[in-house]
Structure formats: structure tokens, C-alpha cells
Amino acid sequence: MPSPHLKTVRLQADALVIGGGTAGCAAAWLLAEKGLEVIVLEKAAIERSGCLAAGVNAVNAWIAPGREAADYARYALEDAHGIASWGLLLSMSARLGEAVGFLDRLGVPFHRGPDGRYVSRSWRNLKINGGDIKPALASCLKDRPNIRVVERVHALCYLAESGRGGEGALARPARICGAAGLRLNAPELVAVEAPAVVCATGGAAGLYRPNNPGRSGHKMWYPPFNTGGGWAMGIFAGAELTTLEMRFVALRLQDTAAPTGTLALGQGARQVNALGEDYEPRYGNTTSQRVLAWRAETEAGRGPCAMRAGPLDLPARRALTRSYLHMSPMQALKFLEGEAAAEEAAAAAAAGAGAASGAGNGHREFSFQIEGTEPYVIGGHTASGYQVDESRATTLPGLFACGDAAGGAPQKYVSGALAEGFIAAEGAALYLAGLRGKADRPPGDAPADARTPAAGPLEAGEGALASLTLSRLERLLEGFASGPAPAYGPEDLEEAMQKAMDLYAGGRGSGYRYGLEGLREAGRRVLGIWKLAFALKAETPRSLSRIWELLERLAVARHLIAHLAERTETRWPGFGEYAGHPGPDPALELFINSRLEAPPFVPPEDFGRHPPMMLRRSLADSRILDGPRPSLAEGGQPGPLFPGPAVPGEGAPSGEGA
Amino acid sequence: MSVVFEPSLCVSCGRCASVCPGTLLEAGDGRPARILFPDDCWGCASCLKACPRRAVRLTLPPALGGLGGLLSCGREGGRLVWRLERPGREPADFPGDPEGEGGY
């Protein structure tokens, strides 16, 4: 598949949404409602893509009558041990009811009581039959004349207009104005020009060695198809990312990574150790403390730990199995197989005793071993992702982010991702209106401010950087298409990366612990693998996509390592532990942000020699929590791994919390 | 190990491949569907729900505690009906929820 045979197809729209998962569908729908022409680029197919492929059995971000948005925001901020943006959380929380209503109108079956009200599991959880939630959500984009969904296209890089004022094509971009992607089923590059872009690509799985072995490696909690691609695009375009070091480790039923909350909230199940002790109260009740509880009990030799519920009668067991069929078919299969085997055993025992069977209807205890997953980076559960302001604008003009791709606002779940999709769409629409307003004005009248440049949508003669990026991309892809193939493939390099991250950047294999020298080693290995990746060869668009996914993960891993090294404390003990820095450091109640200077736009072969990554600290906007507040004067240290001039408060026009 | 196709049941409609969130399946042109990258499968069962003929089944690998059973999915009157097949045993059907009913 030599690159000369890669045909470049150009499309145009008012707004481009990258990723048609939960947040992306909401964003595209609202942009279209506002009368804008929308293109959705989707790596798979929106009917089942993203986190909701298998479904979900609860809406975990909801606010019961009598509670307020601030209650939810406070819960999320406390669960994040203070590192989250109050403003972002509040703006998301205020839209949760609207998001739930949106799903309801699309036909997602909510459980209702006799009075017609939603059946809730707590003040912030609703039960749903969500096995088909994604097709229902995707249906909001169907048959709309101003939405074009382009599927099986892997977005590779942003297109941007270069800054004016003679800074040259490599200056920080004036604004993002589209993206280019690779068609997976045809030798075609798709270049979409759109003056507003919403990134909804999700978070990153597969940075660390997966829990499940070998051929079961993809049986993980987070979608293995989410590679952090949207962040990689942002990194190479010079966007600022925040709080990557707040990794997420999910405490799940062993093997299938099915949720424990269904058992805990639905059946009152508790975590117990091998001695039968209910150990949870010893560790606290934030998400990360619950993971710590499992790890500490196991390390103390009191494992295996399990979620124990019951004894449950047959109807209760059936209902529980159905609830798992709505989001974790593998776990449901495990239930069904286990039930069938138990019934047979009971029948055999009864037959042996000469008595009639019927044991299958009896009460039975449900006990399932639990474990922590490998770490993921994901803005829907933690605060990792693009640095955004309250309109979900990133630090790059024209680029917005929402859902798992957007940072600062943890505990989004499905409804929060939808809420952010709405907010990002409104932000993008306002931005477009601003661009148009300026374009309509007489020349010279428009002030040259960085957020809304004095230019209309991309026209002929403009977009110098966009053209440069496209031709660089074509050249880069050509390099992957010609010449002799090395003795290794992208899967081998992925393994090497996952091993390095597992050993030295706090994977499950090292008890989620890391130290500075180990992080340095992980950084060296990641850059070594990066160099090897540039020798890879692809014969089909599909295999080229596989190489690109590796580059995406490596780029995110490199930034993640720098973030981990910068946060010299242990704030989320279940998610990771910085050796030699036990416990939280009050001086680090800060956001840690990073970005590349002199953005190369496409993955650079000499990433290791690339100008330094900027690390920036900014005040965490946790104004409702008590305790001493750090001052910015204490921040601003150069990062210990990739030192560059760290400039507190500089360079982030959106600067949420700065 | 992940999803298993039964070629004798497949009608080559291509629905499974059109929904797969990993772009892992190949179907259509009169050939029975198959999985090109079995180790990349997430186990989400999207293809099971899309298949009109129960020609694709999910299995849990032994490393994850699987006992060799196969799960398939059909639709009856808009409701999902799951089926467990085990070697040497009669298949057992397991109806999904009626709308809005849960009880867990």
C-alpha cells in the first residue's frame, strides 16, 4: 500500500466531531440541532462504538430530587481527593438531569416504580436496561440531512492554520481547522476541513500490561480500541493536557472486569477477605481507597478477596444475571455456567440421596473474587485529559473536548459524558458564531485576539499549516509503506511498551508502585520503542492503523510518565504509590499540565530529541474543601524527567483554575 | 478465544461486521462471517445482538474461569432472548427483561 496510492479525499463541514461514542453523539446531535453542518469521524461504527458497546445497567451520575448540582460536584471532588475543577464539575452536574431526559426520550428503558418515577439505587444512581443503549443513542444522528457520519476512519492528526505575524509554519497554531484520518477499509486519507473541532475520542487502554493473560489480553474493563488517539493528536498539535498522573484502576469482578457496584448497590454485597472479614471500613470509601482495600488485604496474605451477597433466591439471582447481561455478557455467561453446574451438582446429590430434586430453587450465596485492573487513563472517571475551560474549549483555539477525552471533571459516567457533549457543542457553536461575526466585519475592524482569530472558515490560500501537515502526513505514511519489514511487528512493540510501563511506571505487576529512577527507565524504553516503531511496515490500511495506535499509546505513555514523576506524593493510594512519598502533600493540591513546545503536528521520528515538554502547575480549584491552600509560588519547578522552563500560569488562555 | 462462528447458520448478511467496535470481523459477498483478529476481541457481544440467526456465540476462555459454554442471543418481540449451550446438554434459554422491569 504505497502512499502514492493513498488517495486523499477532502470533506468540509462547519463542525467536525471526532469519535461517535457517548460524548461525541451528544455533541454532534446538538451541533446539528443548531443548524450547523456536522461531520462525525468514527474509527468503528457508531451503532456500537465506544464504552457503551456492551451496554450499561445504571446511570451513575444523576441527582435525586432534593439534591443539587453542587452535591454531585462535591462528591466528585472529594472522591478525587481534591484534584478536580469545581467549575468544570459544577457545569457538568448542572446538565445531568437534561442528559438523563435525553436518554429517556431516545427510548432507553429506565426502571420505573408504580408512581412512574425512576427507580434509583441511591441519590445519584438510576437503574436502566441498557443493553441496547448505544444503538438508541446513535439513532439521534440518523436521517438528519446536516449530519454526515463517516465510519471506519481512524483520525490521525489535526489540521491547523498557522499563526499570523511571520512566526513561520512551525509556530503555535492560530487555530485548529479540521483533521485527517485513514480509512480502514480502503487506501484513502480523509481530510475534513471544519473551523470547529470537537474531540470525543475517549481515554487510553493498553498502556500497561493487561491483567488477563495472552489471548485474553483484550478482555479488559475499558475498550481496548481506545488508544488515547485524541490526546496524541493534541500532544502533537501543542495542546495542554492535565492530570494524566491520576490513573484509574477499576476494582472489578475477577477475570471479566464486570462491575462490583451492581452487587454492592443492588444486593448490598460487601468486600470480604479470606477470613470472612468485612474490611472496607478500615480503608475509607473513595474510589481509590476501595481499590487500596483490596490491594492491602491481598498483600497482607488475607486474600482472595471477594464480593459476597446473599444468600439469594432464584428470582434474585436471575435478576442479577439479567443486569449483567445488560453490560457485561462475559460475567453473565459465567453466572449462567456456574448456576447450571451448581444445579447439576445439586441434582446429582439429591439423586444419590434418593430424594426429589429442586435444589435449583433454593437460596444460594453469590461470592465472586475481585481484583484491580491494570491502570487506564480516562477523563470520565478521573481528572485526566485535555485542559479545558467551562465551555470545554481546549488551549488550542477551535478545538473542544468532552467525555473521557476532557480533563478536570471526574465521575462523568454516561450522563456526565452526554452533558459535556452538550456543553462542548454549545462552546463550538458560539465560537463559530464569533468567527462568522468577525468575518462579516470590515477588514481591520476585528481585534487580533488569540481565541477568535480574525479570519473566516478555511478558504483557498489559507491553511498553510494544514497543507504542510497533510503533506507531512502523506510522507510519513509513505515511509511505513515502503522498504524491508523488520523482524518485529507492532504487537511485539506494544508488548515491550506494556512491560516497561508495568515494571517501572506503576503497573499492576509492580503493585502500582513506582519511583523516579524507574520512571526514568520507563521513559528511556518508551523512546527506544518509539524509534523501533518507525521501522515498521504496513501492507494494508488496517496494519497502518495498528502502527499508528502504537504511536498514540507511546506518546500518551511518555506524557503520563512525566506527570507521574512530577507529582511527588501519593494522593490516590489505590491508583498508584510513589515510593518514598507516602501520603498526600498539601503543597501539591495543584493541577499538573503538560504540552509540547514547537508542535510537530504529526508524530516526529526524533521524538526523543524533540524540544522539551513543558510542565505547568496551576492551583486546583477546590475552593470548597477545607485545609491549607498551596500558593503558586511553590509550584513552577521544572519537571524532573523532561525539564523545560516551567512557567506558572502562563500559556493557557483557558486556564481553568489557573 | 472470544466469539465463535457457526458457518452452517450464517446467512452472510454482514450485520456482525458492520457493528463490531474493533473492526475485527469479515462478512458478506456470500461467504460466512469470520473473525480476523480473535485475540483483539473485547467480548462486548455486539455481534451476538446483531446476528439474526444465532450464528455467532460468545465463549469465556478457561483462563477467565470459562467452562466451555457458548452464549448466543436472539430477539423475540423486541426482547433479547439469551441462550446457553453446553456440550452434551440441552440448550437453555434465558429471556431478557421486559421493558422497564429489573428487580436487581
PDB file of N, CA and C in Angstrom, chain A residues 174-261:
ATOM      1  N   ALA A 174      -2.622  28.992  15.053  1.00  0.00           N
ATOM      2  CA  ALA A 174      -3.597  30.021  15.366  1.00  0.00           C
ATOM      3  C   ALA A 174      -4.920  29.380  15.723  1.00  0.00           C
ATOM      4  N   ARG A 175      -5.263  28.347  14.992  1.00  0.00           N
ATOM      5  CA  ARG A 175      -6.482  27.626  15.333  1.00  0.00           C
ATOM      6  C   ARG A 175      -6.546  26.295  14.603  1.00  0.00           C
ATOM      7  N   ILE A 176      -7.221  25.368  15.245  1.00  0.00           N
ATOM      8  CA  ILE A 176      -7.443  24.051  14.656  1.00  0.00           C
ATOM      9  C   ILE A 176      -8.587  24.190  13.648  1.00  0.00           C
ATOM     10  N   CYS A 177      -8.428  23.602  12.492  1.00  0.00           N
ATOM     11  CA  CYS A 177      -9.468  23.760  11.477  1.00  0.00           C
ATOM     12  C   CYS A 177      -9.765  22.452  10.758  1.00  0.00           C
ATOM     13  N   GLY A 178      -9.637  21.333  11.476  1.00  0.00           N
ATOM     14  CA  GLY A 178     -10.004  20.064  10.869  1.00  0.00           C
ATOM     15  C   GLY A 178      -9.099  18.940  11.324  1.00  0.00           C
ATOM     16  N   ALA A 179      -9.240  17.822  10.647  1.00  0.00           N
ATOM     17  CA  ALA A 179      -8.414  16.660  10.980  1.00  0.00           C
ATOM     18  C   ALA A 179      -8.336  15.765   9.758  1.00  0.00           C
ATOM     19  N   ALA A 180      -7.275  14.931   9.760  1.00  0.00           N
ATOM     20  CA  ALA A 180      -7.116  13.960   8.672  1.00  0.00           C
ATOM     21  C   ALA A 180      -7.138  12.566   9.261  1.00  0.00           C
ATOM     22  N   GLY A 181      -7.761  11.644   8.553  1.00  0.00           N
ATOM     23  CA  GLY A 181      -7.868  10.271   9.052  1.00  0.00           C
ATOM     24  C   GLY A 181      -7.652   9.258   7.952  1.00  0.00           C
ATOM     25  N   LEU A 182      -7.443   8.025   8.380  1.00  0.00           N
ATOM     26  CA  LEU A 182      -7.163   6.925   7.460  1.00  0.00           C
ATOM     27  C   LEU A 182      -8.372   6.002   7.388  1.00  0.00           C
ATOM     28  N   ARG A 183      -8.838   5.744   6.183  1.00  0.00           N
ATOM     29  CA  ARG A 183      -9.927   4.782   6.021  1.00  0.00           C
ATOM     30  C   ARG A 183      -9.397   3.378   6.255  1.00  0.00           C
ATOM     31  N   LEU A 184     -10.093   2.611   7.072  1.00  0.00           N
ATOM     32  CA  LEU A 184      -9.588   1.284   7.426  1.00  0.00           C
ATOM     33  C   LEU A 184      -9.872   0.250   6.353  1.00  0.00           C
ATOM     34  N   ASN A 185     -10.846   0.521   5.486  1.00  0.00           N
ATOM     35  CA  ASN A 185     -11.230  -0.494   4.504  1.00  0.00           C
ATOM     36  C   ASN A 185     -10.960  -0.059   3.065  1.00  0.00           C
ATOM     37  N   ALA A 186     -10.158   0.991   2.880  1.00  0.00           N
ATOM     38  CA  ALA A 186      -9.797   1.435   1.527  1.00  0.00           C
ATOM     39  C   ALA A 186      -8.552   2.301   1.636  1.00  0.00           C
ATOM     40  N   PRO A 187      -7.704   2.303   0.611  1.00  0.00           N
ATOM     41  CA  PRO A 187      -6.477   3.116   0.683  1.00  0.00           C
ATOM     42  C   PRO A 187      -6.783   4.591   0.478  1.00  0.00           C
ATOM     43  N   GLU A 188      -7.300   5.218   1.521  1.00  0.00           N
ATOM     44  CA  GLU A 188      -7.794   6.581   1.374  1.00  0.00           C
ATOM     45  C   GLU A 188      -7.505   7.390   2.630  1.00  0.00           C
ATOM     46  N   LEU A 189      -7.022   8.607   2.428  1.00  0.00           N
ATOM     47  CA  LEU A 189      -6.918   9.573   3.514  1.00  0.00           C
ATOM     48  C   LEU A 189      -8.131  10.484   3.423  1.00  0.00           C
ATOM     49  N   VAL A 190      -8.762  10.739   4.555  1.00  0.00           N
ATOM     50  CA  VAL A 190      -9.918  11.627   4.577  1.00  0.00           C
ATOM     51  C   VAL A 190      -9.510  12.900   5.304  1.00  0.00           C
ATOM     52  N   ALA A 191      -9.498  14.014   4.608  1.00  0.00           N
ATOM     53  CA  ALA A 191      -9.152  15.296   5.223  1.00  0.00           C
ATOM     54  C   ALA A 191     -10.432  16.114   5.385  1.00  0.00           C
ATOM     55  N   VAL A 192     -10.793  16.351   6.624  1.00  0.00           N
ATOM     56  CA  VAL A 192     -12.014  17.109   6.890  1.00  0.00           C
ATOM     57  C   VAL A 192     -11.630  18.526   7.307  1.00  0.00           C
ATOM     58  N   GLU A 193     -12.095  19.500   6.557  1.00  0.00           N
ATOM     59  CA  GLU A 193     -11.861  20.894   6.934  1.00  0.00           C
ATOM     60  C   GLU A 193     -13.099  21.404   7.632  1.00  0.00           C
ATOM     61  N   ALA A 194     -12.916  21.848   8.868  1.00  0.00           N
ATOM     62  CA  ALA A 194     -14.027  22.373   9.651  1.00  0.00           C
ATOM     63  C   ALA A 194     -13.470  23.377  10.634  1.00  0.00           C
ATOM     64  N   PRO A 195     -14.051  24.573  10.709  1.00  0.00           N
ATOM     65  CA  PRO A 195     -13.484  25.607  11.582  1.00  0.00           C
ATOM     66  C   PRO A 195     -13.674  25.338  13.067  1.00  0.00           C
ATOM     67  N   ALA A 196     -14.502  24.376  13.440  1.00  0.00           N
ATOM     68  CA  ALA A 196     -14.591  23.989  14.847  1.00  0.00           C
ATOM     69  C   ALA A 196     -14.499  22.468  14.930  1.00  0.00           C
ATOM     70  N   VAL A 197     -13.706  21.993  15.891  1.00  0.00           N
ATOM     71  CA  VAL A 197     -13.479  20.557  16.040  1.00  0.00           C
ATOM     72  C   VAL A 197     -13.760  20.166  17.490  1.00  0.00           C
ATOM     73  N   VAL A 198     -14.539  19.102  17.660  1.00  0.00           N
ATOM     74  CA  VAL A 198     -14.802  18.571  19.000  1.00  0.00           C
ATOM     75  C   VAL A 198     -14.133  17.206  19.100  1.00  0.00           C
ATOM     76  N   CYS A 199     -13.213  17.072  20.053  1.00  0.00           N
ATOM     77  CA  CYS A 199     -12.525  15.795  20.243  1.00  0.00           C
ATOM     78  C   CYS A 199     -13.281  14.974  21.289  1.00  0.00           C
ATOM     79  N   ALA A 200     -13.769  13.822  20.878  1.00  0.00           N
ATOM     80  CA  ALA A 200     -14.519  12.940  21.785  1.00  0.00           C
ATOM     81  C   ALA A 200     -14.031  11.509  21.588  1.00  0.00           C
ATOM     82  N   THR A 201     -12.710  11.343  21.627  1.00  0.00           N
ATOM     83  CA  THR A 201     -12.111  10.067  21.245  1.00  0.00           C
ATOM     84  C   THR A 201     -11.966   9.089  22.402  1.00  0.00           C
ATOM     85  N   GLY A 202     -12.303   9.524  23.629  1.00  0.00           N
ATOM     86  CA  GLY A 202     -12.170   8.614  24.760  1.00  0.00           C
ATOM     87  C   GLY A 202     -10.792   8.656  25.378  1.00  0.00           C
ATOM     88  N   GLY A 203     -10.555   7.739  26.305  1.00  0.00           N
ATOM     89  CA  GLY A 203      -9.295   7.688  27.039  1.00  0.00           C
ATOM     90  C   GLY A 203      -8.362   6.651  26.452  1.00  0.00           C
ATOM     91  N   ALA A 204      -7.451   6.143  27.303  1.00  0.00           N
ATOM     92  CA  ALA A 204      -6.424   5.227  26.809  1.00  0.00           C
ATOM     93  C   ALA A 204      -6.396   3.935  27.614  1.00  0.00           C
ATOM     94  N   ALA A 205      -6.589   2.824  26.910  1.00  0.00           N
ATOM     95  CA  ALA A 205      -6.344   1.497  27.468  1.00  0.00           C
ATOM     96  C   ALA A 205      -5.109   0.934  26.787  1.00  0.00           C
ATOM     97  N   GLY A 206      -4.537  -0.101  27.367  1.00  0.00           N
ATOM     98  CA  GLY A 206      -3.430  -0.790  26.709  1.00  0.00           C
ATOM     99  C   GLY A 206      -2.082  -0.125  26.856  1.00  0.00           C
ATOM    100  N   LEU A 207      -1.964   0.857  27.771  1.00  0.00           N
ATOM    101  CA  LEU A 207      -0.643   1.426  28.038  1.00  0.00           C
ATOM    102  C   LEU A 207       0.155   0.467  28.912  1.00  0.00           C
ATOM    103  N   TYR A 208      -0.565  -0.250  29.772  1.00  0.00           N
ATOM    104  CA  TYR A 208       0.060  -1.161  30.720  1.00  0.00           C
ATOM    105  C   TYR A 208      -0.236  -2.604  30.333  1.00  0.00           C
ATOM    106  N   ARG A 209       0.599  -3.510  30.810  1.00  0.00           N
ATOM    107  CA  ARG A 209       0.365  -4.931  30.565  1.00  0.00           C
ATOM    108  C   ARG A 209      -1.004  -5.307  31.130  1.00  0.00           C
ATOM    109  N   PRO A 210      -1.859  -5.911  30.305  1.00  0.00           N
ATOM    110  CA  PRO A 210      -3.208  -6.230  30.789  1.00  0.00           C
ATOM    111  C   PRO A 210      -3.187  -7.301  31.876  1.00  0.00           C
ATOM    112  N   ASN A 211      -4.178  -7.256  32.724  1.00  0.00           N
ATOM    113  CA  ASN A 211      -4.349  -8.281  33.761  1.00  0.00           C
ATOM    114  C   ASN A 211      -4.484  -9.664  33.180  1.00  0.00           C
ATOM    115  N   ASN A 212      -5.356  -9.774  32.202  1.00  0.00           N
ATOM    116  CA  ASN A 212      -5.671 -11.088  31.677  1.00  0.00           C
ATOM    117  C   ASN A 212      -4.591 -11.521  30.706  1.00  0.00           C
ATOM    118  N   PRO A 213      -4.254 -12.798  30.734  1.00  0.00           N
ATOM    119  CA  PRO A 213      -3.055 -13.238  30.028  1.00  0.00           C
ATOM    120  C   PRO A 213      -3.275 -13.446  28.526  1.00  0.00           C
ATOM    121  N   GLY A 214      -2.177 -13.377  27.812  1.00  0.00           N
ATOM    122  CA  GLY A 214      -2.076 -13.801  26.420  1.00  0.00           C
ATOM    123  C   GLY A 214      -3.271 -13.476  25.553  1.00  0.00           C
ATOM    124  N   ARG A 215      -3.933 -14.533  25.124  1.00  0.00           N
ATOM    125  CA  ARG A 215      -5.012 -14.370  24.159  1.00  0.00           C
ATOM    126  C   ARG A 215      -6.236 -13.701  24.756  1.00  0.00           C
ATOM    127  N   SER A 216      -6.270 -13.549  26.077  1.00  0.00           N
ATOM    128  CA  SER A 216      -7.393 -12.870  26.721  1.00  0.00           C
ATOM    129  C   SER A 216      -7.048 -11.436  27.085  1.00  0.00           C
ATOM    130  N   GLY A 217      -5.921 -10.945  26.586  1.00  0.00           N
ATOM    131  CA  GLY A 217      -5.447  -9.614  26.967  1.00  0.00           C
ATOM    132  C   GLY A 217      -6.437  -8.494  26.705  1.00  0.00           C
ATOM    133  N   HIS A 218      -7.278  -8.657  25.701  1.00  0.00           N
ATOM    134  CA  HIS A 218      -8.247  -7.599  25.400  1.00  0.00           C
ATOM    135  C   HIS A 218      -9.534  -7.709  26.205  1.00  0.00           C
ATOM    136  N   LYS A 219      -9.648  -8.754  27.032  1.00  0.00           N
ATOM    137  CA  LYS A 219     -10.842  -8.871  27.885  1.00  0.00           C
ATOM    138  C   LYS A 219     -10.611  -7.971  29.101  1.00  0.00           C
ATOM    139  N   MET A 220     -10.657  -6.684  28.850  1.00  0.00           N
ATOM    140  CA  MET A 220     -10.316  -5.709  29.877  1.00  0.00           C
ATOM    141  C   MET A 220     -11.536  -4.855  30.196  1.00  0.00           C
ATOM    142  N   TRP A 221     -11.383  -3.986  31.174  1.00  0.00           N
ATOM    143  CA  TRP A 221     -12.526  -3.173  31.585  1.00  0.00           C
ATOM    144  C   TRP A 221     -12.825  -2.079  30.555  1.00  0.00           C
ATOM    145  N   TYR A 222     -11.810  -1.290  30.207  1.00  0.00           N
ATOM    146  CA  TYR A 222     -12.017  -0.178  29.276  1.00  0.00           C
ATOM    147  C   TYR A 222     -11.886  -0.699  27.834  1.00  0.00           C
ATOM    148  N   PRO A 223     -12.559  -0.064  26.863  1.00  0.00           N
ATOM    149  CA  PRO A 223     -12.445  -0.569  25.488  1.00  0.00           C
ATOM    150  C   PRO A 223     -10.985  -0.643  25.030  1.00  0.00           C
ATOM    151  N   PRO A 224     -10.531  -1.821  24.598  1.00  0.00           N
ATOM    152  CA  PRO A 224      -9.147  -1.924  24.136  1.00  0.00           C
ATOM    153  C   PRO A 224      -8.904  -1.127  22.856  1.00  0.00           C
ATOM    154  N   PHE A 225      -9.985  -0.695  22.218  1.00  0.00           N
ATOM    155  CA  PHE A 225      -9.855   0.070  20.965  1.00  0.00           C
ATOM    156  C   PHE A 225      -9.619   1.550  21.238  1.00  0.00           C
ATOM    157  N   ASN A 226      -9.740   1.963  22.509  1.00  0.00           N
ATOM    158  CA  ASN A 226      -9.455   3.355  22.883  1.00  0.00           C
ATOM    159  C   ASN A 226      -7.980   3.466  23.234  1.00  0.00           C
ATOM    160  N   THR A 227      -7.247   4.121  22.368  1.00  0.00           N
ATOM    161  CA  THR A 227      -5.784   4.110  22.463  1.00  0.00           C
ATOM    162  C   THR A 227      -5.207   5.442  22.920  1.00  0.00           C
ATOM    163  N   GLY A 228      -6.076   6.380  23.292  1.00  0.00           N
ATOM    164  CA  GLY A 228      -5.576   7.715  23.614  1.00  0.00           C
ATOM    165  C   GLY A 228      -5.272   8.518  22.361  1.00  0.00           C
ATOM    166  N   GLY A 229      -5.867   8.133  21.244  1.00  0.00           N
ATOM    167  CA  GLY A 229      -5.550   8.769  19.961  1.00  0.00           C
ATOM    168  C   GLY A 229      -5.849  10.258  19.928  1.00  0.00           C
ATOM    169  N   GLY A 230      -6.950  10.658  20.540  1.00  0.00           N
ATOM    170  CA  GLY A 230      -7.293  12.087  20.560  1.00  0.00           C
ATOM    171  C   GLY A 230      -6.267  12.897  21.332  1.00  0.00           C
ATOM    172  N   TRP A 231      -5.752  12.320  22.401  1.00  0.00           N
ATOM    173  CA  TRP A 231      -4.711  13.018  23.173  1.00  0.00           C
ATOM    174  C   TRP A 231      -3.419  13.086  22.383  1.00  0.00           C
ATOM    175  N   ALA A 232      -3.073  11.991  21.684  1.00  0.00           N
ATOM    176  CA  ALA A 232      -1.851  12.009  20.880  1.00  0.00           C
ATOM    177  C   ALA A 232      -1.943  13.118  19.829  1.00  0.00           C
ATOM    178  N   MET A 233      -3.118  13.244  19.201  1.00  0.00           N
ATOM    179  CA  MET A 233      -3.293  14.322  18.224  1.00  0.00           C
ATOM    180  C   MET A 233      -3.087  15.677  18.890  1.00  0.00           C
ATOM    181  N   GLY A 234      -3.613  15.809  20.100  1.00  0.00           N
ATOM    182  CA  GLY A 234      -3.467  17.061  20.848  1.00  0.00           C
ATOM    183  C   GLY A 234      -2.024  17.322  21.233  1.00  0.00           C
ATOM    184  N   ILE A 235      -1.345  16.272  21.683  1.00  0.00           N
ATOM    185  CA  ILE A 235       0.067  16.413  22.064  1.00  0.00           C
ATOM    186  C   ILE A 235       0.864  16.958  20.882  1.00  0.00           C
ATOM    187  N   PHE A 236       0.660  16.360  19.707  1.00  0.00           N
ATOM    188  CA  PHE A 236       1.473  16.767  18.555  1.00  0.00           C
ATOM    189  C   PHE A 236       1.050  18.120  17.979  1.00  0.00           C
ATOM    190  N   ALA A 237      -0.134  18.594  18.375  1.00  0.00           N
ATOM    191  CA  ALA A 237      -0.553  19.924  17.928  1.00  0.00           C
ATOM    192  C   ALA A 237      -0.266  20.985  18.995  1.00  0.00           C
ATOM    193  N   GLY A 238       0.366  20.569  20.110  1.00  0.00           N
ATOM    194  CA  GLY A 238       0.742  21.543  21.126  1.00  0.00           C
ATOM    195  C   GLY A 238      -0.350  21.867  22.132  1.00  0.00           C
ATOM    196  N   ALA A 239      -1.352  20.999  22.258  1.00  0.00           N
ATOM    197  CA  ALA A 239      -2.402  21.226  23.259  1.00  0.00           C
ATOM    198  C   ALA A 239      -1.884  20.881  24.644  1.00  0.00           C
ATOM    199  N   GLU A 240      -2.549  21.456  25.639  1.00  0.00           N
ATOM    200  CA  GLU A 240      -2.151  21.192  27.016  1.00  0.00           C
ATOM    201  C   GLU A 240      -3.026  20.073  27.575  1.00  0.00           C
ATOM    202  N   LEU A 241      -2.375  19.080  28.192  1.00  0.00           N
ATOM    203  CA  LEU A 241      -3.097  18.000  28.855  1.00  0.00           C
ATOM    204  C   LEU A 241      -2.929  18.150  30.364  1.00  0.00           C
ATOM    205  N   THR A 242      -3.914  17.685  31.102  1.00  0.00           N
ATOM    206  CA  THR A 242      -3.864  17.852  32.550  1.00  0.00           C
ATOM    207  C   THR A 242      -4.057  16.523  33.274  1.00  0.00           C
ATOM    208  N   THR A 243      -3.412  16.391  34.423  1.00  0.00           N
ATOM    209  CA  THR A 243      -3.700  15.361  35.437  1.00  0.00           C
ATOM    210  C   THR A 243      -3.656  13.928  34.902  1.00  0.00           C
ATOM    211  N   LEU A 244      -2.777  13.678  33.911  1.00  0.00           N
ATOM    212  CA  LEU A 244      -2.662  12.305  33.402  1.00  0.00           C
ATOM    213  C   LEU A 244      -2.236  11.348  34.513  1.00  0.00           C
ATOM    214  N   GLU A 245      -1.526  11.896  35.514  1.00  0.00           N
ATOM    215  CA  GLU A 245      -0.982  11.037  36.575  1.00  0.00           C
ATOM    216  C   GLU A 245      -2.068  10.452  37.464  1.00  0.00           C
ATOM    217  N   MET A 246      -3.295  10.962  37.364  1.00  0.00           N
ATOM    218  CA  MET A 246      -4.398  10.397  38.150  1.00  0.00           C
ATOM    219  C   MET A 246      -4.983   9.231  37.350  1.00  0.00           C
ATOM    220  N   ARG A 247      -4.230   8.133  37.353  1.00  0.00           N
ATOM    221  CA  ARG A 247      -4.658   6.984  36.568  1.00  0.00           C
ATOM    222  C   ARG A 247      -5.883   6.353  37.217  1.00  0.00           C
ATOM    223  N   PHE A 248      -6.586   5.568  36.455  1.00  0.00           N
ATOM    224  CA  PHE A 248      -7.750   4.898  37.018  1.00  0.00           C
ATOM    225  C   PHE A 248      -7.520   3.394  37.062  1.00  0.00           C
ATOM    226  N   VAL A 249      -7.697   2.840  38.236  1.00  0.00           N
ATOM    227  CA  VAL A 249      -7.673   1.390  38.410  1.00  0.00           C
ATOM    228  C   VAL A 249      -9.074   0.991  38.856  1.00  0.00           C
ATOM    229  N   ALA A 250      -9.711   0.136  38.091  1.00  0.00           N
ATOM    230  CA  ALA A 250     -11.076  -0.252  38.429  1.00  0.00           C
ATOM    231  C   ALA A 250     -11.044  -1.502  39.298  1.00  0.00           C
ATOM    232  N   LEU A 251     -11.802  -1.486  40.380  1.00  0.00           N
ATOM    233  CA  LEU A 251     -11.962  -2.684  41.206  1.00  0.00           C
ATOM    234  C   LEU A 251     -13.138  -3.458  40.630  1.00  0.00           C
ATOM    235  N   ARG A 252     -12.877  -4.633  40.126  1.00  0.00           N
ATOM    236  CA  ARG A 252     -13.899  -5.345  39.368  1.00  0.00           C
ATOM    237  C   ARG A 252     -13.952  -6.821  39.745  1.00  0.00           C
ATOM    238  N   LEU A 253     -15.000  -7.486  39.301  1.00  0.00           N
ATOM    239  CA  LEU A 253     -15.056  -8.926  39.468  1.00  0.00           C
ATOM    240  C   LEU A 253     -13.907  -9.527  38.661  1.00  0.00           C
ATOM    241  N   GLN A 254     -13.239 -10.502  39.278  1.00  0.00           N
ATOM    242  CA  GLN A 254     -12.056 -11.070  38.654  1.00  0.00           C
ATOM    243  C   GLN A 254     -12.384 -11.645  37.276  1.00  0.00           C
ATOM    244  N   ASP A 255     -11.446 -11.597  36.387  1.00  0.00           N
ATOM    245  CA  ASP A 255     -11.487 -12.189  35.041  1.00  0.00           C
ATOM    246  C   ASP A 255     -12.285 -11.358  34.035  1.00  0.00           C
ATOM    247  N   THR A 256     -13.522 -11.006  34.397  1.00  0.00           N
ATOM    248  CA  THR A 256     -14.390 -10.392  33.392  1.00  0.00           C
ATOM    249  C   THR A 256     -14.425  -8.877  33.520  1.00  0.00           C
ATOM    250  N   ALA A 257     -13.817  -8.333  34.584  1.00  0.00           N
ATOM    251  CA  ALA A 257     -13.835  -6.883  34.825  1.00  0.00           C
ATOM    252  C   ALA A 257     -15.253  -6.342  34.864  1.00  0.00           C
ATOM    253  N   ALA A 258     -16.192  -7.171  35.320  1.00  0.00           N
ATOM    254  CA  ALA A 258     -17.580  -6.719  35.458  1.00  0.00           C
ATOM    255  C   ALA A 258     -17.705  -5.875  36.725  1.00  0.00           C
ATOM    256  N   PRO A 259     -18.667  -4.956  36.750  1.00  0.00           N
ATOM    257  CA  PRO A 259     -18.735  -4.009  37.862  1.00  0.00           C
ATOM    258  C   PRO A 259     -19.097  -4.673  39.189  1.00  0.00           C
ATOM    259  N   THR A 260     -18.538  -4.145  40.264  1.00  0.00           N
ATOM    260  CA  THR A 260     -18.893  -4.605  41.603  1.00  0.00           C
ATOM    261  C   THR A 260     -20.077  -3.818  42.149  1.00  0.00           C
ATOM    262  N   GLY A 261     -20.295  -2.632  41.585  1.00  0.00           N
ATOM    263  CA  GLY A 261     -21.360  -1.771  42.099  1.00  0.00           C
ATOM    264  C   GLY A 261     -22.735  -2.394  41.955  1.00  0.00           C
TER     265      GLY A 261
END
